[in-house]
C-alpha cells in the first residue's frame, strides 16, 4: 500500500473526537488558491494579504474541525467562524467580490515520514462566481443552538424546570 493510503487509513481509524495531541502527526491539511487573483480588481490590502497566503497549505486543528465517521464514509467539516480576526476580516471583505472570484480547493492528510511521501490530494474542487444571495446559507446560530439544545434534551429525557 502507498504511504498516502496508510496515512489516510490511520487518520480515519482514529476516534473523530480525539484531541490534537492524541491525533498525532497526521493532521488535516487544506489548500485554497484564488485562480484569477489579478483579474478581479481587489484592493491593495486584499491583494497583499491573499498573495501572502494564496495556495499555501494550512493545518486544521480540532477547534475548527468536526469529523463524523459513518459505516462507509468519513466526513470532515471546517468551521471558519473560529479563525483569527485578520483571516475572518479578509473573508468578510471578499464578500462583494465572490461573484468574480474562482477558488481552487484541495485537501489531504499531512504526511510526516519519508515512506509516507509524496502527499496525495484526497479531494479537490473549484468554486467559481458564487452568488452570495442565492448560493450561501445564512445560519441564525442563536436559533440553531437553541434547537440543538432542545433536541438533545428531548433525546436525553430532560424536562424544563417549569413542569413541562
PDB file of N, CA and C in Angstrom, residues 1-7 10 25-26 110-120:
ATOM      1  N   UNK A   1       0.851  -1.190   0.000  1.00  0.00           N
ATOM      2  CA  UNK A   1       0.000   0.000   0.000  1.00  0.00           C
ATOM      3  C   UNK A   1       0.890   1.245   0.000  1.00  0.00           C
ATOM      4  N   UNK A   2       0.406   2.298  -0.650  1.00  0.00           N
ATOM      5  CA  UNK A   2       1.182   3.537  -0.716  1.00  0.00           C
ATOM      6  C   UNK A   2       1.197   4.243   0.636  1.00  0.00           C
ATOM      7  N   UNK A   3       2.152   5.162   0.775  1.00  0.00           N
ATOM      8  CA  UNK A   3       2.246   5.935   2.005  1.00  0.00           C
ATOM      9  C   UNK A   3       0.999   6.771   2.249  1.00  0.00           C
ATOM     10  N   UNK A   4       0.470   7.385   1.198  1.00  0.00           N
ATOM     11  CA  UNK A   4      -0.735   8.204   1.335  1.00  0.00           C
ATOM     12  C   UNK A   4      -1.917   7.356   1.803  1.00  0.00           C
ATOM     13  N   UNK A   5      -2.008   6.139   1.309  1.00  0.00           N
ATOM     14  CA  UNK A   5      -3.072   5.223   1.727  1.00  0.00           C
ATOM     15  C   UNK A   5      -2.951   4.921   3.224  1.00  0.00           C
ATOM     16  N   UNK A   6      -1.732   4.605   3.671  1.00  0.00           N
ATOM     17  CA  UNK A   6      -1.521   4.280   5.086  1.00  0.00           C
ATOM     18  C   UNK A   6      -1.846   5.473   5.983  1.00  0.00           C
ATOM     19  N   UNK A   7      -1.451   6.679   5.552  1.00  0.00           N
ATOM     20  CA  UNK A   7      -1.716   7.890   6.340  1.00  0.00           C
ATOM     21  C   UNK A   7      -3.219   8.123   6.459  1.00  0.00           C
ATOM     22  N   UNK A  10      -4.836   5.491   8.743  1.00  0.00           N
ATOM     23  CA  UNK A  10      -4.540   5.783  10.147  1.00  0.00           C
ATOM     24  C   UNK A  10      -5.404   6.951  10.637  1.00  0.00           C
ATOM     25  N   UNK A  25       0.760  13.131  14.506  1.00  0.00           N
ATOM     26  CA  UNK A  25       1.322  13.994  13.474  1.00  0.00           C
ATOM     27  C   UNK A  25       0.479  14.130  12.217  1.00  0.00           C
ATOM     28  N   UNK A  26      -0.402  13.206  11.954  1.00  0.00           N
ATOM     29  CA  UNK A  26      -1.143  13.239  10.695  1.00  0.00           C
ATOM     30  C   UNK A  26      -2.379  14.116  10.827  1.00  0.00           C
ATOM     31  N   UNK A 110      -1.745  15.283   6.260  1.00  0.00           N
ATOM     32  CA  UNK A 110      -0.315  15.568   6.251  1.00  0.00           C
ATOM     33  C   UNK A 110       0.502  14.304   6.487  1.00  0.00           C
ATOM     34  N   UNK A 111       1.503  14.106   5.664  1.00  0.00           N
ATOM     35  CA  UNK A 111       2.454  13.002   5.842  1.00  0.00           C
ATOM     36  C   UNK A 111       3.662  13.528   6.607  1.00  0.00           C
ATOM     37  N   UNK A 112       4.302  12.656   7.364  1.00  0.00           N
ATOM     38  CA  UNK A 112       5.446  13.058   8.180  1.00  0.00           C
ATOM     39  C   UNK A 112       6.734  12.330   7.815  1.00  0.00           C
ATOM     40  N   UNK A 113       6.607  11.062   7.497  1.00  0.00           N
ATOM     41  CA  UNK A 113       7.797  10.242   7.275  1.00  0.00           C
ATOM     42  C   UNK A 113       8.090  10.122   5.784  1.00  0.00           C
ATOM     43  N   UNK A 114       9.343   9.833   5.467  1.00  0.00           N
ATOM     44  CA  UNK A 114       9.745   9.696   4.066  1.00  0.00           C
ATOM     45  C   UNK A 114       8.955   8.614   3.327  1.00  0.00           C
ATOM     46  N   UNK A 115       8.655   7.509   4.026  1.00  0.00           N
ATOM     47  CA  UNK A 115       7.934   6.429   3.342  1.00  0.00           C
ATOM     48  C   UNK A 115       6.446   6.731   3.162  1.00  0.00           C
ATOM     49  N   UNK A 116       5.977   7.865   3.697  1.00  0.00           N
ATOM     50  CA  UNK A 116       4.590   8.288   3.505  1.00  0.00           C
ATOM     51  C   UNK A 116       4.457   9.300   2.358  1.00  0.00           C
ATOM     52  N   UNK A 117       5.572   9.738   1.857  1.00  0.00           N
ATOM     53  CA  UNK A 117       5.577  10.753   0.802  1.00  0.00           C
ATOM     54  C   UNK A 117       5.423  10.104  -0.564  1.00  0.00           C
ATOM     55  N   UNK A 118       4.976  10.781  -1.560  1.00  0.00           N
ATOM     56  CA  UNK A 118       4.522  12.167  -1.517  1.00  0.00           C
ATOM     57  C   UNK A 118       3.083  12.244  -1.002  1.00  0.00           C
ATOM     58  N   UNK A 119       2.729  13.393  -0.437  1.00  0.00           N
ATOM     59  CA  UNK A 119       1.342  13.604  -0.038  1.00  0.00           C
ATOM     60  C   UNK A 119       0.472  13.589  -1.296  1.00  0.00           C
ATOM     61  N   UNK A 120      -0.721  13.068  -1.156  1.00  0.00           N
ATOM     62  CA  UNK A 120      -1.626  12.941  -2.283  1.00  0.00           C
ATOM     63  C   UNK A 120      -2.943  13.633  -1.958  1.00  0.00           C
TER      64      UNK A 120
END
